[in-house]
Short mmCIF file of C-alpha atoms in Angstrom, two decimals:
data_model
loop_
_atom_site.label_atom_id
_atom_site.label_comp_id
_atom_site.label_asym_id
_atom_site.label_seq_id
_atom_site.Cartn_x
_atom_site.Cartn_y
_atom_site.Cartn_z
CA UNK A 19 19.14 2.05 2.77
CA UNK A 20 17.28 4.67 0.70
CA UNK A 21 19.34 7.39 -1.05
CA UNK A 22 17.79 10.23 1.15
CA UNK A 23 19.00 8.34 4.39
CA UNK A 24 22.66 7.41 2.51
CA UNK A 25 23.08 11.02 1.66
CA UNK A 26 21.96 12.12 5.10
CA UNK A 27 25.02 10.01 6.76
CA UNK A 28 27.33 11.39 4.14
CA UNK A 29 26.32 14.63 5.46
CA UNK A 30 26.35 14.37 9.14
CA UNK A 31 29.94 12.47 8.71
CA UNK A 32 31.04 15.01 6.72
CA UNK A 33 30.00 17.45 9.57
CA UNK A 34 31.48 15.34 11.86
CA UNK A 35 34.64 14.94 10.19
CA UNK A 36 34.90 19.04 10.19
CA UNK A 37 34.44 19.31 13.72
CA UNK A 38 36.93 16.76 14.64
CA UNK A 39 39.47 18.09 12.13
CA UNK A 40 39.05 21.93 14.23
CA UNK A 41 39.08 19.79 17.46
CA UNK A 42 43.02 18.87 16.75
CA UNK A 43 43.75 22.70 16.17
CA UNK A 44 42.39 23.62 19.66
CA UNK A 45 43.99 21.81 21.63
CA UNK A 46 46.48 24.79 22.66
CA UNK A 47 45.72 28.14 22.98
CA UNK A 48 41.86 27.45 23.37
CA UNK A 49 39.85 27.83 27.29
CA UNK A 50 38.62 24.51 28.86
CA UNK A 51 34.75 25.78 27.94
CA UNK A 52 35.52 26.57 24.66
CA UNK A 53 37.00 22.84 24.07
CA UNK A 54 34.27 21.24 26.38
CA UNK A 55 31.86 22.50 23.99
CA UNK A 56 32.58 21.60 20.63
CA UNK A 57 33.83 17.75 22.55
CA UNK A 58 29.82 17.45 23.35
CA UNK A 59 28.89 18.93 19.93
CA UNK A 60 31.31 15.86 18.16
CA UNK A 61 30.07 13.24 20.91
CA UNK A 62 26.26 14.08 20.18
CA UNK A 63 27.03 14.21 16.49
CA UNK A 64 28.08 10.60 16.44
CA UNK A 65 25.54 9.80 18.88
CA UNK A 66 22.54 10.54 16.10
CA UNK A 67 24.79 9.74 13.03
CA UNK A 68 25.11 6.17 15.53
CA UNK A 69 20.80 6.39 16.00
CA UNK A 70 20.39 6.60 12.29
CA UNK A 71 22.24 3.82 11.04
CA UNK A 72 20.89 1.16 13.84
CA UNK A 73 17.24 2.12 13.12
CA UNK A 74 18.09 1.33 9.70
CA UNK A 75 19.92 -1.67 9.51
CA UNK A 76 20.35 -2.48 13.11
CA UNK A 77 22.86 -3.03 16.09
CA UNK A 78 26.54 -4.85 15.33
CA UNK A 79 27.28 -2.83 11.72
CA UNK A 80 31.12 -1.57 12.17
CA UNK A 81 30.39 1.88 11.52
CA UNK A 82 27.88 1.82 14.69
CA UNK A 83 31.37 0.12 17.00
CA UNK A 84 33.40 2.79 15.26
CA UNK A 85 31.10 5.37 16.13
CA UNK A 86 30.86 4.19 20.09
CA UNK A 87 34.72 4.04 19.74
CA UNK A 88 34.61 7.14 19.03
CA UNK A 89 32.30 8.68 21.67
CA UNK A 90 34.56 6.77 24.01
CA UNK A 91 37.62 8.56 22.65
CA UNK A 92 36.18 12.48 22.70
CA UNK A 93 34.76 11.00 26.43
CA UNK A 94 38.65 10.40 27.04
CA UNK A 95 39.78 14.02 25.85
CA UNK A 96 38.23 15.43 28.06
CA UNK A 97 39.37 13.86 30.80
CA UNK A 98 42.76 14.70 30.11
CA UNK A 99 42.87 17.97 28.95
CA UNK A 100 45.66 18.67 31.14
CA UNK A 101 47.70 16.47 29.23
CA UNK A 102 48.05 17.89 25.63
CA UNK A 103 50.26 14.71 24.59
CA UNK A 104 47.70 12.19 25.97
CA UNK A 105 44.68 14.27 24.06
CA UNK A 106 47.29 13.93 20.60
CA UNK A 107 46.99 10.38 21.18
CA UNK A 108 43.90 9.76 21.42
CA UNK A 109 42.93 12.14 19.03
CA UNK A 110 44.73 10.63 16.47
CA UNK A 111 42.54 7.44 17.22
CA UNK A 112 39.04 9.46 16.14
CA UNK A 113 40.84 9.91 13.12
CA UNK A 114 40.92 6.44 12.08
CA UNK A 115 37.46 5.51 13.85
CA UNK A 116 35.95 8.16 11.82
CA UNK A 117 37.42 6.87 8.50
CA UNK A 118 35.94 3.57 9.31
CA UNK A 119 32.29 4.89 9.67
CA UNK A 120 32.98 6.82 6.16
CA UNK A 121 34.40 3.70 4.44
CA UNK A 122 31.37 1.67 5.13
CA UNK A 123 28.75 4.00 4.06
CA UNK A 124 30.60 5.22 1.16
CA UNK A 125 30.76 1.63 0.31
CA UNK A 126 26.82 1.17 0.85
CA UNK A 127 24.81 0.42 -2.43
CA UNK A 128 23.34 3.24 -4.03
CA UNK A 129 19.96 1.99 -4.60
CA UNK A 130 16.26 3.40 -4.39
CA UNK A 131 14.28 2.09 -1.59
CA UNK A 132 11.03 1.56 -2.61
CA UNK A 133 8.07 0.57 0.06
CA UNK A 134 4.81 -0.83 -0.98
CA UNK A 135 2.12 -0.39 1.81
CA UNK A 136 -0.70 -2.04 1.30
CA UNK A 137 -4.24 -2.43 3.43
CA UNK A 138 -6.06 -5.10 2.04
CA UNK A 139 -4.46 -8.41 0.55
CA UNK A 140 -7.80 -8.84 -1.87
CA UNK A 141 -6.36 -5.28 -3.18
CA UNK A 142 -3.08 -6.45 -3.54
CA UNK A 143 -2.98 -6.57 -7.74
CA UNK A 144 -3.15 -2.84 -7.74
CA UNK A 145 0.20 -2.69 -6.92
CA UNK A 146 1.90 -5.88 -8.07
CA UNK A 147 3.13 -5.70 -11.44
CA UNK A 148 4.67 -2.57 -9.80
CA UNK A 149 6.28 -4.49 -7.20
CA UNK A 150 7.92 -7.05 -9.41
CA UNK A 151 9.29 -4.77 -11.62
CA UNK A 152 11.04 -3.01 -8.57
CA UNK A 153 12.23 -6.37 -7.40
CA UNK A 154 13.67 -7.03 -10.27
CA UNK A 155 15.88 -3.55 -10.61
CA UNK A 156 19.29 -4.42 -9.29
CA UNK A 157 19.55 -0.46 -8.60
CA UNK A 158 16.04 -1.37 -6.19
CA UNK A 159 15.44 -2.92 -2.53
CA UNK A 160 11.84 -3.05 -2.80
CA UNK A 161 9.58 -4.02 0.37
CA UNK A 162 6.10 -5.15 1.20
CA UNK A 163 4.73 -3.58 4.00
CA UNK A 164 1.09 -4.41 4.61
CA UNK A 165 -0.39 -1.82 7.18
CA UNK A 166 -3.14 -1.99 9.21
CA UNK A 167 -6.61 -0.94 9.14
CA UNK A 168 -9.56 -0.45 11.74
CA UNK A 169 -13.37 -1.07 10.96
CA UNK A 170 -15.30 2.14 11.74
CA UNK A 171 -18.49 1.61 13.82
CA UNK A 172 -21.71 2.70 13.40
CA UNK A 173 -20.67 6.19 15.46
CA UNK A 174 -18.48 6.46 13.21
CA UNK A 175 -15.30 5.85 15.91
CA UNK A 176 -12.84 3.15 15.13
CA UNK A 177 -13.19 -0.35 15.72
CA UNK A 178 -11.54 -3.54 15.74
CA UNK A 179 -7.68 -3.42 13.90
CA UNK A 180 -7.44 -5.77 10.95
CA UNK A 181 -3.78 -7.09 9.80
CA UNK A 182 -3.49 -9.21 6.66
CA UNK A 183 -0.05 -9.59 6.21
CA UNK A 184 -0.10 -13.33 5.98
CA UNK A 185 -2.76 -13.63 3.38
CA UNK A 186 -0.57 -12.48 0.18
CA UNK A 187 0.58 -14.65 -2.20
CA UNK A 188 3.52 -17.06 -1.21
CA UNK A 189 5.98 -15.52 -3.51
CA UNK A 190 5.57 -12.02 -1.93
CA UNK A 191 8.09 -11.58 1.17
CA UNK A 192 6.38 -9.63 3.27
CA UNK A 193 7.90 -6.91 5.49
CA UNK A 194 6.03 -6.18 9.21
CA UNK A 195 4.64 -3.19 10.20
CA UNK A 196 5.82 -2.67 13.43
CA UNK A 197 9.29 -3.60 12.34
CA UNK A 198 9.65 -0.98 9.28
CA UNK A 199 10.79 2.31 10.73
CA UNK A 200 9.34 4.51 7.82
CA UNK A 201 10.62 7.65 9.69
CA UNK A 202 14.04 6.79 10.14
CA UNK A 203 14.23 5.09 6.67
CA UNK A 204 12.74 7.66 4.34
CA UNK A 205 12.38 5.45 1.61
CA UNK A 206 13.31 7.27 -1.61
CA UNK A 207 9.46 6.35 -2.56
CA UNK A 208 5.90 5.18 -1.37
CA UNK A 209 3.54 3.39 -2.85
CA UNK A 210 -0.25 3.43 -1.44
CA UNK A 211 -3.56 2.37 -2.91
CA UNK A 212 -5.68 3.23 -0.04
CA UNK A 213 -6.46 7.50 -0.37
CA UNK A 214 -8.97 7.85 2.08
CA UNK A 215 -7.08 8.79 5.14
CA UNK A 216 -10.00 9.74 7.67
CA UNK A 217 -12.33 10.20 5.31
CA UNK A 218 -13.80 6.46 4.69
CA UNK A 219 -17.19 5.90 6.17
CA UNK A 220 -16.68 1.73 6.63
CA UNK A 221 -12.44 1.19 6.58
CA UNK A 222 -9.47 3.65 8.01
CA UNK A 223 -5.84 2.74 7.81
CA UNK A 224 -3.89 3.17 10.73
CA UNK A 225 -3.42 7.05 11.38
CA UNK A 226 0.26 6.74 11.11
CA UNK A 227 0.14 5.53 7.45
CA UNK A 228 -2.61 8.28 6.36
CA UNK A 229 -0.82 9.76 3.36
CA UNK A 230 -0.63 13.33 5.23
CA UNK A 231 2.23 11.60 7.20
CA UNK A 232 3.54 9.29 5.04
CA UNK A 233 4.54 12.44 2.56
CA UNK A 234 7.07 13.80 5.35
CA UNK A 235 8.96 10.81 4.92
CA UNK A 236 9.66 10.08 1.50
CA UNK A 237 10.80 12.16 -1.37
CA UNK A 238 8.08 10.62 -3.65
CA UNK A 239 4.19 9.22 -2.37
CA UNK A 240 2.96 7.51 -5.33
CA UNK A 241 -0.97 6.32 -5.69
CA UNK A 242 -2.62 4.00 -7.30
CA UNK A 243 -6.40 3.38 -7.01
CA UNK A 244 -7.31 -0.15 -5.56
CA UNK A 245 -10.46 -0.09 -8.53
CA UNK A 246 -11.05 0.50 -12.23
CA UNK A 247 -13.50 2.27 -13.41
CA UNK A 248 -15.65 2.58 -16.13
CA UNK A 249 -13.69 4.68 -19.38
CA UNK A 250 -15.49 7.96 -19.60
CA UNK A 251 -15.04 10.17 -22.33
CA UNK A 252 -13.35 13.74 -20.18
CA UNK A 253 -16.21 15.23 -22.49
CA UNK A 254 -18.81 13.86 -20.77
CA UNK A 255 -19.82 15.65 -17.84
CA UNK A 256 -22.64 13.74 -16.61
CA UNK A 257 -20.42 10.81 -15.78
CA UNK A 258 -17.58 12.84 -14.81
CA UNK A 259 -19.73 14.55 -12.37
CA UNK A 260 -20.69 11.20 -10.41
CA UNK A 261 -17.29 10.00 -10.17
CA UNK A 262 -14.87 13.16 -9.81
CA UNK A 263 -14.62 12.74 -5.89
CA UNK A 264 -12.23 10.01 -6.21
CA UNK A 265 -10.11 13.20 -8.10
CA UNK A 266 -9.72 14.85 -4.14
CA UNK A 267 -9.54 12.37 -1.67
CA UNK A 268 -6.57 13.17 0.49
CA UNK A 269 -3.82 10.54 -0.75
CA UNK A 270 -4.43 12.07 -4.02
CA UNK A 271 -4.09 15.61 -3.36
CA UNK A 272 -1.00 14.48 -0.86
CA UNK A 273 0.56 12.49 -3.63
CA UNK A 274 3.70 13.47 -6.14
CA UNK A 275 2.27 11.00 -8.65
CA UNK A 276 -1.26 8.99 -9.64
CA UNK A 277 -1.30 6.49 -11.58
CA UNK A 278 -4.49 6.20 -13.75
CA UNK A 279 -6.12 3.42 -15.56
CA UNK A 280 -5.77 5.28 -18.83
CA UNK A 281 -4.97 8.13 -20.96
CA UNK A 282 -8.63 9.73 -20.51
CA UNK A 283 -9.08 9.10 -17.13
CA UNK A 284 -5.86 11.41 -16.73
CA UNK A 285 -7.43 14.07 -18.79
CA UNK A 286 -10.41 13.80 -15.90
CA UNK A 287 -8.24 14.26 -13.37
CA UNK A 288 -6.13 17.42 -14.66
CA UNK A 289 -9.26 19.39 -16.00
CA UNK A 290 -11.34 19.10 -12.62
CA UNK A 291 -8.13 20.32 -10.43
CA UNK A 292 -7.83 22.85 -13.04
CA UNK A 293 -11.62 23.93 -12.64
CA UNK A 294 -11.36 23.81 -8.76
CA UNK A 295 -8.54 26.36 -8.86
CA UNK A 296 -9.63 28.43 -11.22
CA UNK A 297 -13.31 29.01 -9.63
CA UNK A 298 -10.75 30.02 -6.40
CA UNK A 299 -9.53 32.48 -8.63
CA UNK A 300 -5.87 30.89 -9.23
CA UNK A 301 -3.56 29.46 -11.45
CA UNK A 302 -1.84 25.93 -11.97
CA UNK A 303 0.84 25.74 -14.21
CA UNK A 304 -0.66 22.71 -16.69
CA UNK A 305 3.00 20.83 -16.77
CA UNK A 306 2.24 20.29 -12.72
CA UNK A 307 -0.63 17.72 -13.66
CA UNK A 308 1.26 16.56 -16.48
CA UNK A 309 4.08 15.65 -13.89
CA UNK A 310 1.74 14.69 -11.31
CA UNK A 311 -0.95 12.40 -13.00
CA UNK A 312 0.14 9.41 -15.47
CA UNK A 313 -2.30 7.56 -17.79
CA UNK A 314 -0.43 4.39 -18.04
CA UNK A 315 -2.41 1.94 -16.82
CA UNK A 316 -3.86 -0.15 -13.53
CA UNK A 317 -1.32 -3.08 -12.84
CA UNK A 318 -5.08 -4.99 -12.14
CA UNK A 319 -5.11 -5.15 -15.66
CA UNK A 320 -1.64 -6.89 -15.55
CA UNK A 321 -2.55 -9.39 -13.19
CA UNK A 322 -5.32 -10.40 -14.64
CA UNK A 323 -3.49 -10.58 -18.18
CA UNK A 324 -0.56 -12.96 -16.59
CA UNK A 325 -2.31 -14.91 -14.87
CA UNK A 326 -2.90 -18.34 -16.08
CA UNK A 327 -5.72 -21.01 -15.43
CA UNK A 328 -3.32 -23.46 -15.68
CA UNK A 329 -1.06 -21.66 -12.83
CA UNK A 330 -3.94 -21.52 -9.90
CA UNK A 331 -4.18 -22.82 -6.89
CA UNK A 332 -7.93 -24.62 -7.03
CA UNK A 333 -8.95 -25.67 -3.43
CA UNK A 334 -10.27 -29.37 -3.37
CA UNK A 335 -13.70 -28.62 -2.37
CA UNK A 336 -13.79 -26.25 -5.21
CA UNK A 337 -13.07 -28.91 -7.63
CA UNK A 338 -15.62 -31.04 -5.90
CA UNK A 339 -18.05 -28.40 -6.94
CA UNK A 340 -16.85 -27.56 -10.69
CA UNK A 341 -15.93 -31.11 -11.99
CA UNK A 342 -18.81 -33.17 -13.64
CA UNK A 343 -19.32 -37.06 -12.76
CA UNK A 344 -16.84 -38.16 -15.99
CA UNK A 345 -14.46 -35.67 -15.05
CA UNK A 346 -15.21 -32.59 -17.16
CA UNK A 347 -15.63 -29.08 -16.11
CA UNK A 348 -19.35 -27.18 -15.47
CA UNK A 349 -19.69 -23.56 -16.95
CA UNK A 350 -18.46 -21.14 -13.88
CA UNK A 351 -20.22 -18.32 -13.61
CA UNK A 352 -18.56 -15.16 -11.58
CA UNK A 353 -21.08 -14.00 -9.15
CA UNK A 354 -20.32 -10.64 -7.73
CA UNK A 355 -22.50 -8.88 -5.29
CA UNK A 356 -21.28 -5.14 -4.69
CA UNK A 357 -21.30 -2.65 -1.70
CA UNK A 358 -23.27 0.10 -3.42
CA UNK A 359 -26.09 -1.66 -4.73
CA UNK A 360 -26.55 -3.55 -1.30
CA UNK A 361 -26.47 -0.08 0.69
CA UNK A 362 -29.08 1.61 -2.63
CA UNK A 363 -31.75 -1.15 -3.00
CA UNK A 364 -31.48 -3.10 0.90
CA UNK A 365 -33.89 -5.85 1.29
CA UNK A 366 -34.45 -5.64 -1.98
CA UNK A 367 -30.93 -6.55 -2.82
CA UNK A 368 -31.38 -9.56 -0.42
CA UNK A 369 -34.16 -10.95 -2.11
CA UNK A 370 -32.31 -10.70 -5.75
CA UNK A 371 -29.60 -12.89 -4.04
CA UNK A 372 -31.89 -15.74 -2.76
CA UNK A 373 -33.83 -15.50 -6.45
CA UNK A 374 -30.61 -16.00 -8.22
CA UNK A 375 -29.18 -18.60 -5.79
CA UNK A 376 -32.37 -20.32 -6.22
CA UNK A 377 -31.92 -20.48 -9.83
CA UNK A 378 -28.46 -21.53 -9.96
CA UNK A 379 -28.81 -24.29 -7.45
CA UNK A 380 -31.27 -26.11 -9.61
CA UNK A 381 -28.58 -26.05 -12.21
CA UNK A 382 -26.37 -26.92 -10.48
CA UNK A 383 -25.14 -30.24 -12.76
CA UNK A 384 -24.33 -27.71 -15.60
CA UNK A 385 -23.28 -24.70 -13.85
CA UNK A 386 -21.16 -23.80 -10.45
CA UNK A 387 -22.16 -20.52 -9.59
CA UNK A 388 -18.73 -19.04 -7.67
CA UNK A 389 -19.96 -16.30 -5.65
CA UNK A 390 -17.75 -13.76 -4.29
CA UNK A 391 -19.10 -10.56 -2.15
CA UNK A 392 -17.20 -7.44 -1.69
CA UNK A 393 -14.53 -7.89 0.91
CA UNK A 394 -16.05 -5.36 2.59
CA UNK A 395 -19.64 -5.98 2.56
CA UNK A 396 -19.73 -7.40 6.19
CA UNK A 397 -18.17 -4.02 7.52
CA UNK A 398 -20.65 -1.78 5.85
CA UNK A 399 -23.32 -3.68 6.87
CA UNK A 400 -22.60 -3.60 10.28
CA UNK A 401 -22.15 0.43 10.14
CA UNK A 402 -23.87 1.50 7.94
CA UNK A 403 -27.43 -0.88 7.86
CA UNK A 404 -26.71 -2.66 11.11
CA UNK A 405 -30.72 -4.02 10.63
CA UNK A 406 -29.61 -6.15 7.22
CA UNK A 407 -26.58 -8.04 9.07
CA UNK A 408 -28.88 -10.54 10.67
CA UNK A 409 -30.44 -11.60 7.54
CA UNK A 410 -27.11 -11.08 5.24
CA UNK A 411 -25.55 -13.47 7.28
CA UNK A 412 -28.63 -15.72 7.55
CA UNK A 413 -28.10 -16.44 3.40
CA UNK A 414 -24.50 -16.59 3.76
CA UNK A 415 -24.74 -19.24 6.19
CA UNK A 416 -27.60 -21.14 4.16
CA UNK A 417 -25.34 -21.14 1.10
CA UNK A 418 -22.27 -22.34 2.60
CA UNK A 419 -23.78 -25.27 4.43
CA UNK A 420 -25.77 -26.11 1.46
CA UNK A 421 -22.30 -26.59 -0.66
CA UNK A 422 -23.57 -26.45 -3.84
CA UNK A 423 -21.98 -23.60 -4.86
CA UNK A 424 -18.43 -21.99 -4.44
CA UNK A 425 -18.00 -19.19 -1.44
CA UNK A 426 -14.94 -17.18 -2.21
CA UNK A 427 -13.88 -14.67 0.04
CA UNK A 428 -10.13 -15.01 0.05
CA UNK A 429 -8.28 -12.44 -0.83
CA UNK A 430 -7.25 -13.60 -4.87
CA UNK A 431 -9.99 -11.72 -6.13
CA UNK A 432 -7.94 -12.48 -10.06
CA UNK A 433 -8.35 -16.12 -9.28
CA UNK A 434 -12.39 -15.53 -10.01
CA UNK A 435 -11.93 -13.73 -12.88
CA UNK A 436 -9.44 -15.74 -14.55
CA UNK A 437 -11.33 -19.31 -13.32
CA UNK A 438 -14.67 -18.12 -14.75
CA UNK A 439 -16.48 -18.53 -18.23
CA UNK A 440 -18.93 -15.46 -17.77
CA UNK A 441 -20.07 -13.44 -15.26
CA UNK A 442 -22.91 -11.80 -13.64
CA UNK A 443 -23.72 -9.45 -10.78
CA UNK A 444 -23.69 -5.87 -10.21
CA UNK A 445 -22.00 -2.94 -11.74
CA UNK A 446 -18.20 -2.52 -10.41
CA UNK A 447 -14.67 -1.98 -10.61
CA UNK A 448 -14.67 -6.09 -11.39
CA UNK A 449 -16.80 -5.54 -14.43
CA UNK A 450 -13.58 -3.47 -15.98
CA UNK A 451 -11.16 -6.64 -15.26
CA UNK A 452 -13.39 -9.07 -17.10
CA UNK A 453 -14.04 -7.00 -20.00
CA UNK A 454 -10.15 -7.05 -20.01
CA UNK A 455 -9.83 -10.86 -19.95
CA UNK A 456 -12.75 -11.10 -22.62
CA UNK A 457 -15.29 -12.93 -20.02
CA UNK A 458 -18.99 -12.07 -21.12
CA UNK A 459 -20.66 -9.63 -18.69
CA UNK A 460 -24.67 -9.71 -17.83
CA UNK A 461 -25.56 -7.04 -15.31
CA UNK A 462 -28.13 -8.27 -12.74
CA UNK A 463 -30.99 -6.02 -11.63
CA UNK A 464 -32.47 -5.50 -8.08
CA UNK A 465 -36.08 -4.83 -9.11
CA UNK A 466 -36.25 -8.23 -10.85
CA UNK A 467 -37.02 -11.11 -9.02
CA UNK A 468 -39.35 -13.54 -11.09
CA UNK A 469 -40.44 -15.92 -8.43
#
């Protein structure tokens, strides 16, 4: 039970306890109406206080038979009004049911509730580190709640409704959807890496989880972006200026906090919401970014950092592909083919693919080339250049039959990094993760194909 939710019940039994405490002083001298009406305010005060507490935790709790108890005694003062001894009895009954329903939530754990809501398992290091750390709190109850998501279609309407709540890792219980009442809950705080809202042109997470909702809910939406990005100097406008959307996307401005990948990248963030309201010709009060954006780091980097080769979990056909005839391993190298370049250089990007997969195949006895594409490559494609599916999926195919090489497109993205001795591919948030880990890095480009 979150704090706001625990200290809502104290409330409401406070109230409660008021109005039954008047109810016992008006039972003489008070008109039938009068006594009617503040019997139907107690019996629907129990009623929600009765709501709350099963949305939360469910039917059979004592407090919620206390509380039905109790609606059955007010039910039986007024049916004997007439009878001021028989309404002492049974008043004196409420009394005790009502102490009942304010031992046990007294006696509820003051703890934080904490709810991670996640879209995409492949995403699911951004939040991690975060996670366990929460677990680990006795003062805590932290939960996994993976949400859903809808492709957007070419017209730009939603799609078909993606769930990935059984692709995390094994050691993450995982909460359902459907089953966690956010709204009667209120966990004390949320945490969301997905800030988009309706505003994605390829992805959108269920409306009911866009962060404009989720903030009426919780006392605290937290944020932390899904990707690194390159470390800019806040000096540098140039750069700044390419990448200083991300700074307004809606789960950002809806957020209490962000978490940022560094120290800089914070000062980006406060000096462009500082610039935006000043050229509207108002004021922010510095300490309100201070509060509001923190520089101390993506938990991507942490998973990446913690993460042992030793530890993973390397499919059998993988092997097949890595180990050399006396048992030693090939050189892996981390392919990684991006959205952005494939939507900037189209064919063109295709043909770089089948050059390099060329290359790699006939060295393949010294190298395994592990290629993974961005998760979300196949859903851009098909809204965004609908005429490159065909042939996309044409060289997926052709590589994956061929077997030569790895295909990785589960959702352990840190397995890649961690697994491979260099990597190559185009420019992304991936490139920051295996600078991290100390991998060498060799940027492909589109416009050369030497065949």
């Amino acid at each position: 039970m979150s704090r706001t939710v625990r200290r809502q019940l104290i409330e409401i039994s406070n109230t409660l306890r008021d109005a039954n405490d008047l109810l016992g002083k008006l039972f003489q001298g008070v008109a039938d109406e009068e006594l009617m009406e503040l019997l139907t305010d107690c019996q629907n005060c129990a009623i929600t206080m009765g709501n709350k507490i099963e949305a939360v935790y469910g039917a059979g709790l004592k407090s919620i038979h206390a509380l039905e108890n109790y609606c059955e005694s007010i039910y039986q003062i007024s049916q004997h009004l007439d009878s001021l001894s028989e309404c002492m009895e049974i008043y004196d009954r409420t009394k005790e049911q009502l102490l009942e329903v304010q031992r046990e939530i007294e006696e509820t754990p003051d703890k934080k509730e904490i709810a991670f809501m996640p879209y995409k398992a492949s995403m699911w290091d951004s939040l991690e580190s975060v996670y366990l750390a929460a677990r680990e709190d006795e003062n805590c109850e932290a939960y996994v709640v993976p949400i859903p998501y809808f492709d957007r279609k070419a017209d730009k309407t939603l799609g078909e409704m993606h769930y990935e709540g059984e692709e995390y890792p094994a050691n993450i219980p995982i909460t359902n959807w459907e089953k966690y009442n956010f709204e009667e809950r209120q966990p004390d705080v949320i945490y969301i890496h997905n800030a988009y809202d309706d505003s994605n042109l390829v992805t959108c997470v269920h409306p009911r989880f866009f962060s404009s909702n989720l903030k009426k809910y919780t006392e605290k939406l937290v944020y932390i972006p899904y990707f690194v990005l390159e470390e800019i100097d806040p000096n540098y406008q140039v750069k700044i200026d390419a990448m200083k959307h991300f700074c307004f996307l809606p789960g950002i401005v809806n957020a209490d906090r962000v978490i940022l990948q560094s120290e800089n990248m914070r000062q980006i963030y406060m000096n462009e919401y500082e610039k935006v309201v000043e050229a509207a010709g108002e004021t922010i009060d510095r300490k309100q970014l201070e509060e509001k954006f923190l520089g101390t780091g993506s938990p991507k980097f942490d998973k990446v950092m913690n993460t042992k080769k030793e530890d993973l979990d390397i499919p059998e056909e993988w092997l097949r592909i890595i180990k050399k005839p006396d048992g030693s391993w090939k050189k892996i190298i981390f392919y990684n083919t991006s959205v952005t370049a494939l939507l900037q250089y189209n064919e063109k990007m295709l043909d770089k693919m089948c050059y390099v997969f060329n290359v790699f195949k006939q060295h393949q006895n010294e190298v395994a080339l592990l290629w993974r594409p961005h998760p979300l490559i196949k859903t851009t494609i098909e809204s965004m250049r609908p005429q490159l599916w065909a042939e996309y999926s044409k060289i997926v195919e052709q590589y994956r039959e061929e077997g030569w090489g790895i295909y990785d497109d589960t959702s352990d993205m840190d397995r890649a990094v961690v697994l491979s001795d260099a990597y190559y591919g185009d420019q992304s948030s991936v490139v920051q993760l295996v600078h991290k880990a100390g991998i060498p890095v060799l940027l492909q480009n589109a416009m050369i194909v030497n065949c």
